[in-house]
Coordinates of C-alpha atoms in Angstrom, one line a residue:
Chain A
M1 CA -18.9 36.3 29.4
S2 CA -22.3 35.8 31.1
T3 CA -25.2 34.0 29.3
E4 CA -27.2 37.2 29.3
S5 CA -24.4 39.2 27.5
L6 CA -23.9 36.5 25.0
W7 CA -27.6 36.5 24.2
L8 CA -27.5 40.2 23.9
I9 CA -24.6 40.0 21.5
V10 CA -26.4 37.5 19.2
L11 CA -29.6 39.6 19.1
A12 CA -27.8 42.9 18.7
C13 CA -25.7 41.5 15.9
A14 CA -28.9 40.2 14.2
A15 CA -30.5 43.6 14.5
A16 CA -27.3 45.4 13.3
T17 CA -27.3 43.2 10.2
F18 CA -31.0 43.6 9.6
I19 CA -30.5 47.4 9.5
W20 CA -28.6 47.0 6.2
R21 CA -31.3 44.8 4.7
A22 CA -34.0 47.2 5.8
L23 CA -32.1 50.1 4.3
G24 CA -31.9 48.2 1.1
V25 CA -35.7 47.8 1.0
V26 CA -36.1 51.5 1.8
V27 CA -33.8 52.5 -1.1
V28 CA -35.3 50.0 -3.5
K29 CA -38.8 51.4 -3.0
R30 CA -37.6 54.8 -3.9
I31 CA -35.5 54.2 -7.0
D32 CA -36.2 53.5 -10.6
A33 CA -34.9 50.0 -11.5
Q34 CA -34.0 51.2 -15.0
G35 CA -32.2 54.3 -13.8
A36 CA -28.5 55.0 -13.5
F37 CA -28.5 54.9 -9.7
F38 CA -29.8 51.3 -9.7
Q39 CA -27.2 50.3 -12.3
W40 CA -24.4 51.8 -10.2
V41 CA -25.6 50.0 -7.0
N42 CA -25.8 46.8 -9.1
C43 CA -22.2 47.3 -10.1
V44 CA -21.2 47.9 -6.5
S45 CA -22.8 44.7 -5.3
Y46 CA -21.1 42.6 -8.1
A47 CA -17.8 44.2 -7.3
M48 CA -18.2 43.5 -3.6
V49 CA -19.1 39.9 -4.0
A50 CA -16.4 39.3 -6.5
G51 CA -13.9 41.0 -4.2
L52 CA -15.0 39.0 -1.2
I53 CA -14.6 35.7 -3.1
F54 CA -11.2 36.8 -4.6
R55 CA -10.1 37.5 -1.0
M56 CA -11.2 34.1 0.2
I57 CA -9.2 32.4 -2.5
V58 CA -6.1 34.6 -2.8
M59 CA -5.7 36.1 0.7
P60 CA -7.6 33.7 2.9
E61 CA -7.9 34.1 6.7
S62 CA -9.2 30.6 7.0
D63 CA -7.2 27.4 7.3
L64 CA -6.7 27.7 3.5
A65 CA -3.9 30.1 4.3
A66 CA -1.8 27.0 5.2
V67 CA -1.9 25.9 1.5
S68 CA 0.4 27.7 -0.9
L69 CA -1.1 30.3 -3.4
T70 CA 0.1 28.1 -6.3
T71 CA -1.9 25.2 -5.0
R72 CA -5.0 27.3 -4.5
I73 CA -4.7 28.8 -8.0
A74 CA -4.0 25.3 -9.5
A75 CA -7.2 24.0 -7.8
V76 CA -9.2 26.9 -9.2
A77 CA -7.8 26.2 -12.7
I78 CA -8.8 22.6 -12.4
A79 CA -12.3 23.6 -11.3
F80 CA -12.8 25.9 -14.2
G81 CA -11.4 23.3 -16.6
A82 CA -13.9 20.6 -15.4
Y83 CA -16.7 23.2 -15.4
F84 CA -16.3 24.0 -19.1
L85 CA -15.4 20.5 -20.0
F86 CA -18.7 19.2 -18.6
K87 CA -21.0 21.8 -20.3
Q88 CA -20.8 24.3 -17.5
R89 CA -22.1 22.0 -14.8
L90 CA -21.4 23.6 -11.4
V91 CA -21.3 20.2 -9.7
A92 CA -18.5 19.1 -12.0
G93 CA -16.4 22.2 -11.4
V94 CA -16.9 22.2 -7.6
L95 CA -16.2 18.5 -7.2
A96 CA -13.0 18.7 -9.3
G97 CA -11.8 21.8 -7.5
G98 CA -12.6 20.5 -4.0
L99 CA -11.1 17.1 -4.6
S100 CA -8.0 18.4 -6.2
M101 CA -7.5 20.8 -3.3
S102 CA -7.9 17.9 -0.8
A103 CA -5.5 15.7 -2.8
M104 CA -2.8 18.4 -3.2
A105 CA -3.1 19.3 0.5
A106 CA -2.7 15.7 1.5
W107 CA 0.3 15.1 -0.9
L108 CA 2.1 18.4 -0.6
G109 CA 1.6 18.6 3.2
Chain B
M1 CA -39.5 28.6 -22.8
L2 CA -39.6 30.2 -19.4
L3 CA -40.4 28.0 -16.4
S4 CA -43.7 28.6 -14.8
G5 CA -46.1 26.9 -12.3
N6 CA -45.7 26.8 -8.6
S7 CA -44.8 23.1 -8.3
V8 CA -42.4 23.2 -11.2
V9 CA -40.6 26.2 -9.9
M10 CA -40.5 24.9 -6.3
R11 CA -39.1 21.5 -7.4
K12 CA -36.4 23.3 -9.4
A13 CA -35.5 25.5 -6.4
L14 CA -35.3 22.4 -4.2
L15 CA -33.2 20.5 -6.6
D16 CA -30.9 23.5 -7.3
A17 CA -30.4 23.9 -3.5
L18 CA -29.7 20.3 -2.9
S19 CA -27.4 20.0 -5.9
L20 CA -24.7 22.0 -4.1
P21 CA -25.5 25.1 -2.1
A22 CA -27.3 23.2 0.7
F23 CA -24.2 21.1 1.2
I24 CA -21.8 24.0 0.9
L25 CA -23.8 25.9 3.6
F26 CA -23.9 22.8 5.8
F27 CA -20.2 22.5 5.8
T28 CA -19.3 26.2 6.1
M29 CA -21.8 26.6 9.0
M30 CA -20.2 23.5 10.6
G31 CA -17.1 25.6 10.8
F32 CA -19.0 28.5 12.4
G33 CA -20.7 26.1 14.9
S34 CA -17.4 24.8 16.2
L35 CA -15.9 28.3 16.4
A36 CA -19.0 29.6 18.3
R37 CA -18.7 26.8 20.8
G38 CA -15.0 27.7 21.4
A39 CA -16.1 31.3 22.0
G40 CA -18.5 30.3 24.7
F41 CA -21.9 30.5 22.9
S42 CA -24.5 27.9 23.6
A43 CA -25.9 25.6 20.8
E44 CA -29.2 27.6 20.8
M45 CA -27.3 30.9 20.4
S46 CA -25.2 29.5 17.6
A47 CA -28.2 28.2 15.6
L48 CA -30.1 31.4 16.2
S49 CA -27.1 33.4 15.0
S50 CA -27.1 31.5 11.7
M51 CA -30.8 32.0 11.3
L52 CA -31.1 35.7 12.3
I53 CA -27.8 37.2 11.3
W54 CA -27.6 34.9 8.2
G55 CA -24.4 36.3 6.9
L56 CA -21.2 34.4 7.6
P57 CA -18.7 37.3 7.5
G58 CA -20.6 39.0 10.3
Q59 CA -21.1 35.8 12.2
L60 CA -17.4 35.2 12.1
A61 CA -16.6 38.7 13.2
M62 CA -19.0 38.3 16.2
V63 CA -17.4 35.0 17.3
E64 CA -13.8 36.1 16.8
L65 CA -14.2 39.4 18.7
T66 CA -16.2 37.7 21.5
S67 CA -13.5 35.1 22.0
T68 CA -10.8 37.8 22.3
G69 CA -12.9 39.5 24.9
Q70 CA -13.9 42.7 23.1
G71 CA -16.8 45.0 24.4
I72 CA -20.3 44.4 23.1
I73 CA -20.4 47.7 21.1
A74 CA -17.2 46.8 19.3
I75 CA -18.5 43.3 18.5
V76 CA -21.9 44.5 17.2
F77 CA -20.2 47.3 15.2
A78 CA -17.8 44.9 13.5
C79 CA -20.5 42.3 12.8
S80 CA -22.7 45.0 11.2
L81 CA -19.8 46.4 9.1
A82 CA -18.9 42.9 7.9
N83 CA -22.5 42.4 6.7
A84 CA -23.0 45.9 5.2
R85 CA -22.9 44.4 1.7
F86 CA -26.6 43.4 2.2
L87 CA -27.6 47.0 1.4
P88 CA -26.5 47.0 -2.2
M89 CA -27.3 43.3 -2.5
V90 CA -31.0 43.9 -1.6
V91 CA -31.2 46.9 -3.9
S92 CA -29.9 44.9 -6.9
F93 CA -31.9 41.8 -6.0
V94 CA -35.4 43.0 -5.5
P95 CA -36.0 44.5 -9.0
A96 CA -34.6 41.3 -10.6
M97 CA -37.2 39.3 -8.7
A98 CA -39.9 41.3 -10.3
R99 CA -42.3 40.7 -7.5
G100 CA -44.3 43.8 -8.2
R101 CA -46.1 45.6 -5.4
A102 CA -45.5 43.8 -2.1
S103 CA -46.2 45.2 1.4
L104 CA -43.3 46.5 3.5
P105 CA -43.3 43.6 6.0
R106 CA -43.2 41.1 3.2
M107 CA -40.3 42.9 1.5
L108 CA -38.5 43.0 4.8
L109 CA -39.0 39.3 5.3
D110 CA -37.6 38.7 1.7
A111 CA -34.6 40.9 2.6
Q112 CA -34.0 38.9 5.8
L113 CA -33.9 35.7 3.9
L114 CA -31.3 36.9 1.4
S115 CA -27.8 35.5 1.5
I116 CA -24.9 35.6 -0.9
N117 CA -25.8 32.1 -2.1
S118 CA -29.4 33.0 -2.9
W119 CA -28.3 36.3 -4.4
A120 CA -25.9 34.6 -6.8
V121 CA -27.9 31.6 -7.7
C122 CA -31.3 33.4 -8.1
L123 CA -29.8 36.2 -10.3
R124 CA -28.4 33.4 -12.5
E125 CA -31.7 31.5 -12.6
F126 CA -34.3 34.3 -12.8
P127 CA -33.9 34.9 -16.5
H128 CA -35.1 31.3 -17.1
I129 CA -38.2 31.7 -14.8
E130 CA -41.5 33.4 -15.6
P131 CA -41.4 36.7 -13.5
E132 CA -44.5 35.9 -11.5
F133 CA -42.9 32.6 -10.2
R134 CA -39.5 34.1 -9.4
H135 CA -40.5 35.0 -5.8
R136 CA -41.6 31.4 -5.2
Y137 CA -38.3 30.1 -6.5
Y138 CA -36.4 32.5 -4.3
V139 CA -38.3 31.7 -1.1
T140 CA -38.1 27.9 -1.6
F141 CA -34.4 28.0 -2.5
A142 CA -33.5 30.4 0.4
S143 CA -35.4 28.6 3.1
S144 CA -33.9 25.2 2.0
I145 CA -30.3 26.5 2.3
L146 CA -31.2 28.3 5.6
F147 CA -32.4 25.0 7.0
A148 CA -29.2 23.3 5.8
A149 CA -27.2 26.1 7.5
I150 CA -28.9 25.6 10.8
I151 CA -28.4 21.9 10.8
G152 CA -24.8 22.5 9.8
T153 CA -24.3 24.9 12.7
L154 CA -25.6 22.4 15.2
T155 CA -23.6 19.6 13.7
G156 CA -20.4 21.6 13.9
Y157 CA -21.3 22.8 17.4
H158 CA -21.6 19.3 18.7
G159 CA -18.5 18.2 16.8
A160 CA -20.4 15.2 15.3
V161 CA -18.2 14.9 12.3
L162 CA -14.4 14.7 12.5
L163 CA -12.7 14.8 9.1
P164 CA -9.0 14.6 8.2
G165 CA -7.4 18.0 7.7
S166 CA -6.9 17.7 3.9
M167 CA -10.6 17.0 3.5
V168 CA -11.6 19.9 5.6
L169 CA -9.4 22.1 3.3
G170 CA -11.2 20.8 0.3
L171 CA -14.6 21.6 1.9
I172 CA -13.6 25.1 2.9
F173 CA -12.4 25.7 -0.6
V174 CA -15.6 24.6 -2.1
S175 CA -17.5 27.7 -1.0
P176 CA -15.5 30.5 -2.8
L177 CA -15.1 28.1 -5.7
F178 CA -18.8 27.7 -6.1
F179 CA -19.3 31.5 -6.2
A180 CA -16.4 32.0 -8.6
L181 CA -18.0 29.5 -11.1
V182 CA -21.5 31.0 -10.7
L183 CA -20.2 34.5 -11.3
S184 CA -18.1 33.6 -14.3
A185 CA -21.4 33.2 -16.2
V186 CA -22.7 36.6 -15.3
P187 CA -23.7 38.5 -18.5
G188 CA -23.5 42.2 -18.9
R189 CA -20.4 44.3 -19.5
A190 CA -20.9 46.6 -16.6
E191 CA -21.1 43.7 -14.1
R192 CA -18.1 42.0 -15.6
F193 CA -15.9 45.1 -15.4
S194 CA -17.1 45.7 -11.9
M195 CA -16.1 42.2 -10.8
I196 CA -12.7 42.6 -12.3
F197 CA -12.0 45.9 -10.7
G198 CA -13.5 44.7 -7.4
C199 CA -10.9 41.9 -7.4
V200 CA -8.1 44.4 -8.2
T201 CA -9.2 46.9 -5.6
I202 CA -9.6 44.4 -2.7
V203 CA -5.9 43.5 -2.9
L204 CA -4.9 47.1 -2.0
A205 CA -7.8 47.7 0.3
H206 CA -7.0 44.6 2.3
Y207 CA -3.6 45.9 3.2
L208 CA -4.7 49.5 3.9
F209 CA -8.1 49.0 5.6
P210 CA -8.7 45.3 6.3
S211 CA -11.9 45.8 8.3
V212 CA -13.7 47.5 5.4
D213 CA -11.9 46.0 2.5
V214 CA -15.0 44.5 0.9
L215 CA -16.9 47.8 1.1
I216 CA -14.0 49.6 -0.5
A217 CA -13.7 47.0 -3.2
G218 CA -17.4 47.3 -3.9
G219 CA -17.5 51.1 -3.9
V220 CA -14.3 51.7 -6.0
G221 CA -14.5 48.6 -8.2
G222 CA -18.2 49.0 -8.9
S223 CA -17.9 52.7 -9.7
I224 CA -15.0 52.1 -12.1
G225 CA -17.0 49.3 -13.8
F226 CA -20.1 51.5 -14.0
A227 CA -18.2 54.5 -15.4
L228 CA -16.1 52.4 -17.9
N229 CA -19.3 50.8 -19.2
K230 CA -21.0 54.2 -19.6
F231 CA -17.9 55.6 -21.3
L232 CA -17.8 52.8 -23.8
Q233 CA -21.5 53.1 -24.4
R234 CA -21.2 56.8 -25.1
R235 CA -18.3 56.3 -27.5
N236 CA -20.2 53.7 -29.5
V237 CA -23.2 56.0 -29.8
D238 CA -21.3 59.0 -31.0

């Protein structure tokens, strides 16, 4: 593709993403933050983010797909174990999970 | 005691960013940088994509479809769809920030700076911060990780760091893991129900409508979580 079309793609994609953000601002200016509609949108965003993360771990499209589901779940379990063991420190959980994933991937192939 | 004071809050935001999220973004955007190079984008275009699109699922859709030679309209549409989650995320985020009355351009700027990292971390930290200093925390945190993301994109683009495959897997894994841990501490019954049903829904949605699976998971899972919470509330009242 030409340089011009690649630039066009980047800028158009940025604008097309910004539309959603701007719409969010428009909506938020019009609603009551204590109301039922806000509560529903709040639930939708939590469900979306949780779904996205669940997909990244359980049905990954990244290189993680090469690792078995059992290995991925084991690494998540180790991460949560370390997280609660070390007074809910995120660093402890992430470090334990990431390292155990690397170790299992290296050993199990 | 709630945290207050500009310098206190900014220092906390910087430390919170550097404790993990900045590194996570650095590494995930490294992946994006190398993919963008493979698809024919220049280093400037890749860095600007991270800065202006600022949503990895959309960026990945852009790069993937460009490398397979799709038309511009299809590429932009797919990128936009992959980032549509920003609409509900902005709506749920702004009231929690309690910024009060801000002008429209300022609100748009805040919305542009929002990413899934800032959203999750700030919603977790806001209850511990005095409302008038929350915006300061958010802007400091979000711009720090944006900076890390741009550096990561350029590092990945130039292939400066070559790591063994098993280590790369560990690094890729860190990103969803971080969010899973952050979200496990989310209080509120409605939110918890919604997250559970979001996970259940996405399995089905992924097989049926892979390109909009996250939106379906949000719409269906969130609605069930919301309704279930309302139902239980009503039953307790009566």
